[in-house]
Coordinates of C-alpha atoms in Angstrom, one line a residue:
Chain G
M17 CA 35.8 132.7 114.3
A18 CA 38.2 131.1 116.7
D19 CA 37.0 128.1 118.7
D20 CA 37.5 129.9 121.9
N21 CA 34.6 132.0 121.1
K22 CA 32.3 129.0 120.9
F23 CA 30.5 127.8 124.0
D24 CA 27.7 125.3 125.0
I25 CA 25.9 128.0 127.0
A26 CA 26.1 131.7 127.4
V27 CA 24.9 133.0 130.8
I28 CA 24.1 136.7 130.5
G29 CA 24.4 138.4 133.9
G30 CA 26.7 137.5 136.9
G31 CA 24.3 137.9 139.8
P32 CA 22.9 135.1 142.0
A33 CA 21.1 133.5 139.2
G34 CA 23.8 133.7 136.5
L35 CA 26.5 132.4 139.0
S36 CA 24.1 129.6 140.1
A37 CA 23.6 128.7 136.4
A38 CA 27.2 128.8 135.7
L39 CA 28.2 126.6 138.7
T40 CA 25.9 123.8 137.8
G41 CA 26.7 124.2 134.1
R42 CA 30.4 123.7 134.8
I43 CA 29.7 120.8 137.2
R44 CA 27.6 119.2 134.6
N45 CA 30.7 119.7 132.3
K46 CA 29.4 122.1 129.8
S47 CA 31.5 125.1 128.5
I48 CA 30.1 128.2 129.9
A49 CA 30.5 131.7 129.0
L50 CA 29.6 134.1 131.7
F51 CA 29.0 137.6 130.5
E52 CA 29.4 140.1 133.3
H53 CA 30.5 143.5 132.1
L54 CA 30.1 145.2 135.6
D55 CA 31.4 144.0 139.0
F56 CA 28.7 141.2 139.4
S57 CA 25.5 142.3 141.1
Q58 CA 25.6 145.7 142.3
K59 CA 22.2 145.5 143.7
L60 CA 23.1 142.6 146.0
Q61 CA 26.3 144.3 147.0
K62 CA 24.5 147.2 148.3
A63 CA 22.4 145.1 150.5
H64 CA 23.5 145.8 154.2
L65 CA 22.5 142.4 155.5
V66 CA 21.0 139.2 154.2
D67 CA 19.6 136.7 156.6
N68 CA 17.3 134.7 154.5
Y69 CA 19.6 132.8 152.2
L70 CA 19.5 129.4 153.7
G71 CA 22.7 128.1 155.3
L72 CA 24.5 131.5 155.3
P73 CA 23.1 133.5 158.1
E74 CA 23.7 137.2 158.6
V75 CA 26.1 138.0 155.8
T76 CA 26.5 141.3 154.2
G77 CA 25.4 141.7 150.4
K78 CA 29.0 142.1 149.5
G79 CA 30.1 139.2 151.4
L80 CA 27.5 136.9 150.0
M81 CA 28.2 138.1 146.5
Q82 CA 32.0 137.3 147.1
H83 CA 31.0 133.9 148.2
F84 CA 29.0 133.4 145.3
A85 CA 31.4 134.6 142.7
G86 CA 34.3 132.6 144.3
H87 CA 32.3 129.4 144.4
A88 CA 31.3 129.6 140.9
L89 CA 34.4 130.9 139.2
A90 CA 36.2 128.2 141.0
H91 CA 34.6 125.8 138.6
G92 CA 36.0 127.6 135.5
P93 CA 33.2 129.2 133.5
T94 CA 34.8 131.6 131.1
L95 CA 34.2 135.0 132.5
V96 CA 33.6 137.6 129.6
K97 CA 33.8 141.2 130.9
E98 CA 31.9 142.4 127.7
K99 CA 28.3 143.6 127.5
V100 CA 26.1 141.6 125.1
L101 CA 24.5 144.1 122.8
N102 CA 22.4 141.8 120.6
V103 CA 21.6 138.2 120.3
F104 CA 20.8 136.7 116.8
P105 CA 19.1 133.3 116.5
G106 CA 20.6 131.2 113.7
D107 CA 20.6 127.6 112.7
K108 CA 21.2 125.4 115.8
M109 CA 23.5 128.3 117.2
F110 CA 22.9 131.7 118.7
T111 CA 25.2 134.5 117.8
L112 CA 26.1 137.0 120.5
L113 CA 27.3 140.5 119.6
T114 CA 29.4 142.5 122.1
P115 CA 31.4 145.7 121.6
K116 CA 34.4 143.8 120.9
T117 CA 33.6 140.5 119.0
T118 CA 31.0 137.8 118.5
Y119 CA 30.3 134.5 120.3
E120 CA 28.4 131.5 119.1
V121 CA 26.7 129.3 121.6
K122 CA 23.9 126.4 121.7
A123 CA 21.8 127.9 124.5
I124 CA 21.2 131.2 126.3
I125 CA 20.3 131.9 129.6
F126 CA 19.2 135.5 130.5
A127 CA 20.0 136.6 134.1
T128 CA 20.0 140.2 133.6
G129 CA 18.5 141.3 136.8
V130 CA 15.6 143.6 137.1
V131 CA 14.6 145.1 133.9
S132 CA 14.7 148.8 133.9
T133 CA 10.9 149.5 134.2
L134 CA 10.5 152.6 132.2
L135 CA 11.7 153.6 128.9
F136 CA 12.0 157.2 128.1
E137 CA 9.5 158.7 125.8
G138 CA 10.7 158.4 122.3
E139 CA 13.4 155.8 123.3
R140 CA 12.0 152.9 121.5
D141 CA 10.6 155.1 118.4
F142 CA 14.3 156.4 117.9
L143 CA 16.2 153.3 118.6
G144 CA 18.8 152.9 115.8
R145 CA 17.8 156.5 114.7
G146 CA 19.8 158.3 117.1
V147 CA 19.2 156.3 120.2
S148 CA 22.0 153.8 121.1
Y149 CA 23.1 151.7 123.9
C150 CA 26.6 151.3 122.8
A151 CA 29.1 154.2 122.2
T152 CA 31.8 151.7 121.0
C153 CA 29.5 150.3 118.3
D154 CA 27.7 153.4 117.1
G155 CA 30.1 156.5 118.3
R156 CA 31.6 156.9 114.9
M157 CA 28.2 157.8 113.4
F158 CA 28.3 161.0 115.5
E159 CA 31.7 162.2 114.8
G160 CA 31.8 166.0 115.0
R161 CA 28.3 166.2 116.0
D162 CA 26.5 166.8 119.5
V163 CA 25.3 164.0 121.7
A164 CA 24.0 163.2 125.2
V165 CA 24.7 160.3 127.3
I166 CA 22.2 159.3 130.0
S167 CA 24.1 156.8 132.4
Y168 CA 23.0 154.8 135.4
T169 CA 26.4 153.2 135.9
Q170 CA 30.0 154.4 136.2
E171 CA 30.8 152.4 133.2
G172 CA 29.1 155.3 131.2
E173 CA 32.0 157.5 132.0
H174 CA 34.5 155.4 129.9
E175 CA 32.1 155.3 126.8
T176 CA 31.6 159.1 127.3
A177 CA 35.4 159.7 127.4
F178 CA 35.5 157.7 124.0
L179 CA 32.7 159.9 122.6
G180 CA 34.7 163.0 123.8
E181 CA 37.4 162.2 121.4
L182 CA 34.9 162.2 118.5
C183 CA 32.0 164.5 119.1
R184 CA 31.7 168.2 119.1
T185 CA 29.8 168.2 122.5
V186 CA 28.9 165.6 124.8
Y187 CA 26.3 166.2 127.4
Y188 CA 26.7 163.7 130.3
L189 CA 23.7 163.1 132.5
P190 CA 24.8 160.9 135.3
Q191 CA 21.7 159.3 137.2
Y192 CA 24.0 158.1 140.2
K193 CA 26.1 159.8 142.8
G194 CA 29.8 160.2 141.9
D195 CA 32.7 162.6 141.4
F196 CA 32.9 163.9 137.7
G197 CA 35.8 166.3 138.1
H198 CA 37.9 164.1 135.8
M199 CA 35.5 164.7 132.9
R200 CA 37.0 167.2 130.5
A201 CA 35.7 169.3 127.6
P202 CA 34.0 168.7 125.1
I203 CA 32.2 166.8 127.9
K204 CA 29.5 168.8 129.9
V205 CA 28.2 167.1 133.1
L206 CA 24.7 168.0 133.7
S207 CA 22.7 167.2 136.9
A208 CA 19.3 167.0 135.0
K209 CA 16.6 164.3 134.7
P210 CA 16.0 163.2 131.2
K211 CA 12.2 163.5 130.2
A212 CA 11.8 162.6 126.5
I213 CA 13.7 162.2 123.2
T214 CA 12.0 164.2 120.4
G215 CA 12.7 164.7 116.6
D216 CA 11.4 164.2 113.2
G217 CA 12.4 160.8 111.9
Q218 CA 15.8 161.3 113.5
V219 CA 16.7 162.5 117.0
E220 CA 16.9 166.1 117.4
K221 CA 16.4 167.0 121.0
L222 CA 16.8 165.5 124.5
V223 CA 14.1 167.1 126.8
T224 CA 15.2 167.2 130.6
D225 CA 13.4 168.6 133.5
Q226 CA 15.7 171.8 133.1
E227 CA 16.2 172.5 129.5
E228 CA 16.2 171.1 125.8
L229 CA 19.4 169.9 124.5
K230 CA 19.8 170.0 120.8
V231 CA 21.5 166.6 120.0
H232 CA 21.9 164.2 117.1
G233 CA 22.3 161.2 119.4
V234 CA 21.4 159.9 122.8
F235 CA 23.2 157.0 124.4
I236 CA 21.6 155.2 127.3
M237 CA 23.7 153.3 129.6
R238 CA 21.8 151.1 132.0
Q239 CA 23.0 148.2 134.2
S240 CA 20.9 146.0 131.8
D241 CA 19.3 147.0 128.6
P242 CA 15.6 146.4 128.0
V243 CA 15.8 142.6 127.3
E244 CA 13.4 142.9 124.4
N245 CA 15.9 145.1 122.5
L246 CA 18.5 142.3 123.0
L247 CA 16.5 139.6 121.4
P248 CA 13.5 140.8 119.5
G249 CA 10.6 138.4 119.6
L250 CA 11.3 137.2 123.1
E251 CA 8.0 137.0 124.8
L252 CA 7.5 139.3 128.1
D253 CA 4.8 139.2 130.7
G254 CA 4.3 142.8 131.4
E255 CA 8.0 143.9 132.0
V256 CA 9.5 140.7 132.8
I257 CA 10.6 137.7 130.6
K258 CA 7.7 135.2 130.3
V259 CA 8.9 131.7 131.5
N260 CA 7.6 128.4 132.0
R261 CA 8.1 126.1 135.1
D262 CA 11.5 124.9 133.5
M263 CA 12.6 128.4 132.9
S264 CA 12.2 127.9 129.2
T265 CA 11.0 131.1 127.2
N266 CA 9.0 131.2 124.0
I267 CA 12.2 130.8 121.9
P268 CA 13.7 127.3 122.0
G269 CA 17.1 127.3 123.5
V270 CA 16.6 130.5 125.3
F271 CA 16.1 130.4 129.0
A272 CA 15.8 132.9 131.7
A273 CA 16.3 133.2 135.6
G274 CA 16.2 135.5 138.4
D275 CA 14.9 139.0 138.8
C276 CA 14.2 139.3 135.0
T277 CA 11.6 136.7 135.2
G278 CA 9.7 138.6 137.9
K279 CA 9.2 139.1 141.8
P280 CA 10.0 138.1 144.3
W281 CA 13.3 139.7 143.9
Q282 CA 15.0 137.5 146.3
I283 CA 18.5 135.6 146.3
A284 CA 17.1 132.0 146.8
K285 CA 14.6 132.4 144.1
A286 CA 17.4 133.7 141.8
T287 CA 19.8 130.8 142.5
G288 CA 16.9 128.2 142.3
E289 CA 15.9 129.5 138.8
G290 CA 19.4 129.6 137.7
L291 CA 19.9 125.9 138.5
V292 CA 16.5 124.9 136.9
A293 CA 17.5 127.1 133.8
V294 CA 20.9 125.5 133.3
L295 CA 19.6 122.0 133.7
S296 CA 16.9 122.7 131.2
A297 CA 19.4 124.2 128.8
I298 CA 21.5 121.1 129.1
T299 CA 18.5 119.0 128.4
Y300 CA 17.9 121.1 125.3
I301 CA 21.5 120.9 124.1
D302 CA 21.8 117.0 124.6
K303 CA 18.7 116.4 122.7
Chain E
M24 CA -8.4 124.4 171.2
A25 CA -5.6 126.4 172.8
D26 CA -4.2 129.2 171.1
D27 CA -0.7 127.5 170.9
N28 CA -2.1 125.2 168.3
K29 CA -3.0 128.1 165.9
F30 CA -0.5 129.3 163.5
D31 CA -0.3 131.5 160.5
I32 CA 1.3 129.0 158.3
A33 CA 1.9 125.3 158.5
V34 CA 5.1 124.1 156.7
I35 CA 4.8 120.3 156.1
G36 CA 8.3 118.9 155.8
G37 CA 11.7 119.9 157.1
G38 CA 13.9 119.5 154.2
P39 CA 15.6 122.4 152.2
A40 CA 12.4 123.6 150.9
G41 CA 10.5 123.6 154.2
L42 CA 13.3 125.2 156.1
S43 CA 13.8 128.0 153.5
A44 CA 10.0 128.7 153.8
A45 CA 10.1 128.6 157.6
L46 CA 13.1 130.8 157.6
T47 CA 11.6 133.7 155.5
G48 CA 8.3 133.2 157.0
R49 CA 9.6 134.0 160.5
I50 CA 11.9 136.9 159.1
R51 CA 8.4 138.2 157.9
N52 CA 7.1 137.8 161.2
K53 CA 4.5 135.2 160.7
S54 CA 3.9 132.4 163.2
I55 CA 5.0 129.1 161.6
A56 CA 4.4 125.5 162.5
L57 CA 7.1 123.3 160.9
F58 CA 6.0 119.7 160.7
E59 CA 8.9 117.4 160.7
H60 CA 8.3 114.0 162.2
L61 CA 11.7 112.5 161.2
D62 CA 15.2 114.0 161.4
F63 CA 14.9 116.6 158.7
S64 CA 15.8 115.5 155.2
Q65 CA 16.9 112.0 155.3
K66 CA 17.7 112.0 151.5
L67 CA 19.9 115.0 151.8
Q68 CA 21.7 113.8 154.7
K69 CA 22.8 110.7 152.9
A70 CA 24.4 112.9 150.0
H71 CA 28.0 112.4 150.2
L72 CA 29.2 115.7 149.0
V73 CA 27.2 118.7 147.7
D74 CA 29.0 121.3 145.7
N75 CA 26.3 123.2 143.7
Y76 CA 24.5 125.0 146.4
L77 CA 25.9 128.6 145.6
G78 CA 28.0 130.0 148.4
L79 CA 28.7 126.8 150.3
P80 CA 31.2 124.9 148.5
E81 CA 32.0 121.2 149.0
V82 CA 29.8 120.4 152.1
T83 CA 28.5 117.0 153.1
G84 CA 24.7 116.5 152.9
K85 CA 24.8 116.0 156.5
G86 CA 26.9 119.2 157.2
L87 CA 24.5 121.1 154.7
M88 CA 21.2 120.0 156.7
Q89 CA 22.9 121.0 159.9
H90 CA 23.5 124.5 158.5
F91 CA 20.0 124.6 157.2
A92 CA 18.4 123.4 160.2
G93 CA 20.4 125.6 162.5
H94 CA 19.8 128.7 160.4
A95 CA 16.0 128.3 160.2
L96 CA 15.4 127.2 163.7
A97 CA 17.3 130.1 165.1
H98 CA 14.5 132.3 163.9
G99 CA 11.9 130.4 165.9
P100 CA 9.4 128.5 164.0
T101 CA 7.7 126.1 166.1
L102 CA 9.0 122.6 165.4
V103 CA 6.2 120.1 165.6
K104 CA 7.5 116.5 165.6
E105 CA 4.4 115.0 164.5
K106 CA 3.4 113.5 161.3
V107 CA 0.4 115.4 159.7
L108 CA -2.1 112.6 158.7
N109 CA -5.0 114.8 157.1
V110 CA -5.6 118.3 156.1
F111 CA -9.3 119.6 156.4
P112 CA -10.1 122.8 154.4
G113 CA -12.4 125.0 156.5
D114 CA -14.0 128.4 156.6
K115 CA -10.9 130.5 156.3
M116 CA -8.8 128.1 158.3
F117 CA -7.3 124.6 157.7
T118 CA -7.3 121.9 160.3
L119 CA -4.4 119.6 160.3
L120 CA -4.7 116.3 162.1
T121 CA -1.7 114.6 163.7
P122 CA -1.6 111.3 165.9
K123 CA -1.5 113.6 169.0
T124 CA -3.9 116.4 168.2
T125 CA -5.2 119.1 165.8
Y126 CA -3.8 122.4 164.5
E127 CA -5.4 125.3 162.8
V128 CA -3.6 127.4 160.3
K129 CA -4.4 130.1 157.7
A130 CA -2.2 128.7 154.9
I131 CA -0.3 125.6 154.2
I132 CA 3.0 124.7 152.4
F133 CA 3.6 121.3 151.3
A134 CA 7.4 120.6 151.3
T135 CA 7.0 116.7 151.7
G136 CA 9.8 115.7 149.5
V137 CA 9.6 113.2 146.6
V138 CA 6.3 111.6 146.6
S139 CA 6.5 107.7 146.8
T140 CA 5.9 106.9 143.2
L141 CA 4.2 103.7 143.4
L142 CA 1.2 102.7 145.5
F143 CA 0.8 98.9 146.1
E144 CA -2.0 97.3 144.1
G145 CA -5.1 97.5 146.0
E146 CA -3.6 100.4 148.4
R147 CA -6.2 103.0 147.3
D148 CA -9.1 100.7 146.9
F149 CA -8.7 99.4 150.5
L150 CA -7.8 102.9 152.2
G151 CA -10.1 103.1 155.3
R152 CA -11.1 99.6 154.7
G153 CA -8.2 97.8 156.2
V154 CA -5.3 100.0 154.8
S155 CA -4.1 102.8 157.2
Y156 CA -1.1 105.1 157.5
C157 CA -1.4 105.6 161.3
A158 CA -1.3 102.9 163.9
T159 CA -1.9 105.3 166.6
C160 CA -5.1 106.5 165.0
D161 CA -6.5 103.3 163.6
G162 CA -4.7 100.5 165.7
R163 CA -7.5 99.9 168.1
M164 CA -9.8 98.8 165.2
F165 CA -7.6 95.7 164.9
E166 CA -7.5 94.6 168.5
G167 CA -7.0 90.9 168.8
R168 CA -6.6 90.5 165.0
D169 CA -3.8 89.9 162.5
V170 CA -2.2 92.9 160.7
A171 CA 0.8 93.6 158.6
V172 CA 3.0 96.7 158.6
I173 CA 5.1 97.7 155.6
S174 CA 7.7 100.4 156.7
Y175 CA 10.2 102.4 154.8
T176 CA 11.4 104.1 157.9
Q177 CA 12.6 103.0 161.4
E178 CA 9.8 105.1 162.7
G179 CA 7.5 102.1 161.9
E180 CA 9.1 100.1 164.5
H181 CA 7.6 102.2 167.3
E182 CA 4.2 102.2 165.6
T183 CA 4.6 98.3 165.2
A184 CA 5.5 97.9 169.0
F185 CA 2.2 99.7 169.8
L186 CA 0.3 97.4 167.5
G187 CA 2.1 94.4 169.2
E188 CA 0.3 95.3 172.4
L189 CA -3.1 95.1 170.7
C190 CA -3.1 92.6 167.9
R191 CA -2.9 89.0 167.8
T192 CA -0.1 88.8 165.1
V193 CA 1.9 91.6 163.7
Y194 CA 3.9 91.0 160.4
Y195 CA 6.7 93.5 160.2
L196 CA 7.9 94.0 156.7
P197 CA 10.8 96.4 156.8
Q198 CA 11.8 97.9 153.3
Y199 CA 15.1 99.3 154.9
K200 CA 18.2 97.8 156.4
G201 CA 18.2 97.6 160.2
D202 CA 18.6 95.4 163.3
F203 CA 15.2 94.0 164.4
G204 CA 16.4 91.8 167.1
H205 CA 14.5 93.8 169.6
M206 CA 11.1 93.2 168.1
R207 CA 9.2 90.5 170.2
A208 CA 6.2 88.3 169.7
P209 CA 3.5 88.8 168.6
I210 CA 5.7 90.7 166.0
K211 CA 7.1 88.4 163.2
V212 CA 9.7 90.3 161.0
L213 CA 9.6 89.0 157.5
S214 CA 12.0 90.0 154.6
A215 CA 9.7 89.9 151.9
K216 CA 8.5 92.4 149.1
P217 CA 4.9 93.5 149.3
K218 CA 3.1 93.0 146.0
A219 CA -0.6 93.5 146.4
I220 CA -3.4 94.0 149.0
T221 CA -6.6 91.9 148.3
G222 CA -9.9 91.2 149.8
D223 CA -13.6 91.5 149.3
G224 CA -14.7 94.9 150.5
Q225 CA -12.3 94.7 153.3
V226 CA -8.7 93.7 153.4
E227 CA -8.1 90.0 153.6
K228 CA -4.7 89.4 152.4
L229 CA -1.3 90.9 151.8
V230 CA 0.5 89.3 149.0
T231 CA 4.1 89.2 149.0
D232 CA 6.9 87.8 146.6
Q233 CA 7.1 84.9 149.1
E234 CA 3.7 84.0 150.6
E235 CA 0.1 85.3 151.2
L236 CA -0.6 86.7 154.6
K237 CA -4.0 86.5 156.0
V238 CA -4.6 89.9 157.7
H239 CA -7.3 92.2 158.5
G240 CA -5.2 95.3 158.3
V241 CA -2.2 96.7 156.4
F242 CA -0.4 99.7 157.7
I243 CA 2.1 101.4 155.4
M244 CA 4.6 103.6 156.8
R245 CA 6.5 105.8 154.2
Q246 CA 8.8 108.7 154.8
S247 CA 5.9 110.8 153.4
D248 CA 2.3 109.5 152.4
P249 CA 0.9 110.0 149.1
V250 CA 0.1 113.6 149.3
E251 CA -3.3 113.3 147.4
N252 CA -4.3 111.0 150.4
L253 CA -3.5 113.8 152.8
L254 CA -5.5 116.5 151.1
P255 CA -8.2 115.2 148.6
G256 CA -8.8 117.4 145.8
L257 CA -5.3 118.7 145.5
E258 CA -4.4 118.6 141.8
L259 CA -1.5 116.6 140.8
D260 CA 0.7 116.6 137.4
G261 CA 1.5 112.9 137.1
E262 CA 2.9 112.1 140.5
V263 CA 3.9 115.6 141.7
I264 CA 1.9 118.4 143.0
K265 CA 0.7 120.9 140.2
V266 CA 1.9 124.4 141.0
N267 CA 1.9 127.7 139.4
R268 CA 4.9 130.1 139.0
D269 CA 4.0 131.6 142.6
M270 CA 3.9 128.0 143.9
S271 CA 0.2 128.0 144.5
T272 CA -1.8 125.0 143.9
N273 CA -5.4 124.6 142.8
I274 CA -6.8 125.0 146.3
P275 CA -6.6 128.6 147.5
G276 CA -4.3 129.0 150.5
V277 CA -2.3 125.8 149.7
F278 CA 1.2 126.1 148.4
A279 CA 3.8 123.5 147.5
A280 CA 7.6 123.6 147.2
G281 CA 10.8 121.5 146.7
D282 CA 10.9 117.8 145.3
C283 CA 7.3 117.3 145.7
T284 CA 6.6 119.8 142.9
G285 CA 8.8 117.8 140.4
K286 CA 12.3 117.6 139.1
P287 CA 15.1 118.7 139.2
W288 CA 15.5 117.2 142.6
Q289 CA 18.0 119.9 143.6
I290 CA 18.6 121.9 146.7
A291 CA 18.7 125.3 145.3
K292 CA 15.4 124.6 143.5
A293 CA 14.0 123.5 146.7
T294 CA 15.2 126.5 148.7
G295 CA 14.0 129.0 146.0
E296 CA 10.6 127.4 145.8
G297 CA 10.3 127.5 149.6
L298 CA 11.0 131.1 149.6
V299 CA 8.5 131.9 146.9
A300 CA 5.8 129.8 148.4
V301 CA 6.0 131.4 151.9
L302 CA 5.9 134.9 150.2
S303 CA 3.0 133.9 148.2
A304 CA 1.3 132.2 151.4
I305 CA 1.9 135.6 153.2
T306 CA 0.3 137.7 150.4
Y307 CA -2.7 135.3 150.6
I308 CA -3.1 135.7 154.5
D309 CA -2.6 139.3 154.3
K310 CA -5.4 139.7 151.8

């Protein structure tokens, strides 16, 4: 592995919490890989007007996100536009897997935003047995077969195009508004709500509010994956990552900050936690 | 008591944590009394350059404090330039005592900054028996007698001038740099370091690194008083206020935020905690 894939700290997520962590981490002279595979916080960018981030009165969500990203990136964290699919704890180092390659880091900060609250019925049972979060990784297993893609982000369209080159039929179920005219056969765009994934040992059907689709695989593309799938053993408190006052989790070297640690879902809470998390991560590394 | 002395929430301290709490409290339409008897955060104002408050690159401490105060005060918290001397929990309401008057509030947020780490030897033992934190409150008890004032802030000079009108001798021991030429008899300015307060049941002497001063009273003027003296029963964790993740303390209706809850002593941590504290206070009030 090349040295440029090794970092002191991986920050997973480029919203306010992740950017705050990256900023102070760089100021404290640590190498930071900032994983942000989308266009920074989509949630914040949709906010019409934010007026309770102290010192920046009456800014649009989009303006605030630009301020934030500009400030943090000016300090030179390495922006990695890849989705982290899995984290493997190792001896003193963690290995992060993306669709493209792997990275090694000494500490990790999860700043993945609001955890999608509901898994689909059957989703967890069939994970690795037909359910996948990454077409690039798992697509080839479904060559010549039928699959469905449930997507909450536009990014799903690229993954689906790739599946379209491999599979016999690809049902695309976008859960966002958009223009899907560019999607060609064998892709079929359906405006249905997914309900459950069923099968016998392996995925056999995706049940929607309109019909039952016979498929061998179901790809689910959310803005952030259920974090417990990313790093098994990470302790949750309900649906959020359980953290201590110093933003440490139950796994040494793993920290969390922002919406993924719970309410209130507010910018100042996220930036404050990002700061605390990175300082705690630095203390952990330097020990 | 006039209604204008009643508020939903008292925020004690006008640094980043207190201003953040006041801002979001007002946006959430609660009445807020912001107690700041000095000129906002003196510590932050001394910071040469701050570059890790996300979204506001390379600002001076003074500039940042002006941004912060301007933003929060524009939303109309009531700025009370009085020092909170005591907090009395009551039936559903807390009473706050200042040198001028009293206030009633439903919830309290301590944002008092770094707690002065060391009490003087004898300070706690003689509290109320010669040791006082308020000349306006207790000065008359020492009419015609000798007292000492240990002061860490310029504000102590006003209190000392008042004592000079009452007492036989007032030893003034400033623990900061300044020009004391304006202080007239019976005030004697001493450049000594206080060491201990001694006596037999009542204060008899202030021991310094240079001499022993025979006094009946010792007034101590810090930027913030030891918080456990303000509200007896408030649980500490070492020298800082013990808080839960929602910034609640062991006393229902009492919250804390910022440096007074512990390290890291950083702006984003303070503003984040101020925000969380006020939202928790609002939840408490609305219950």
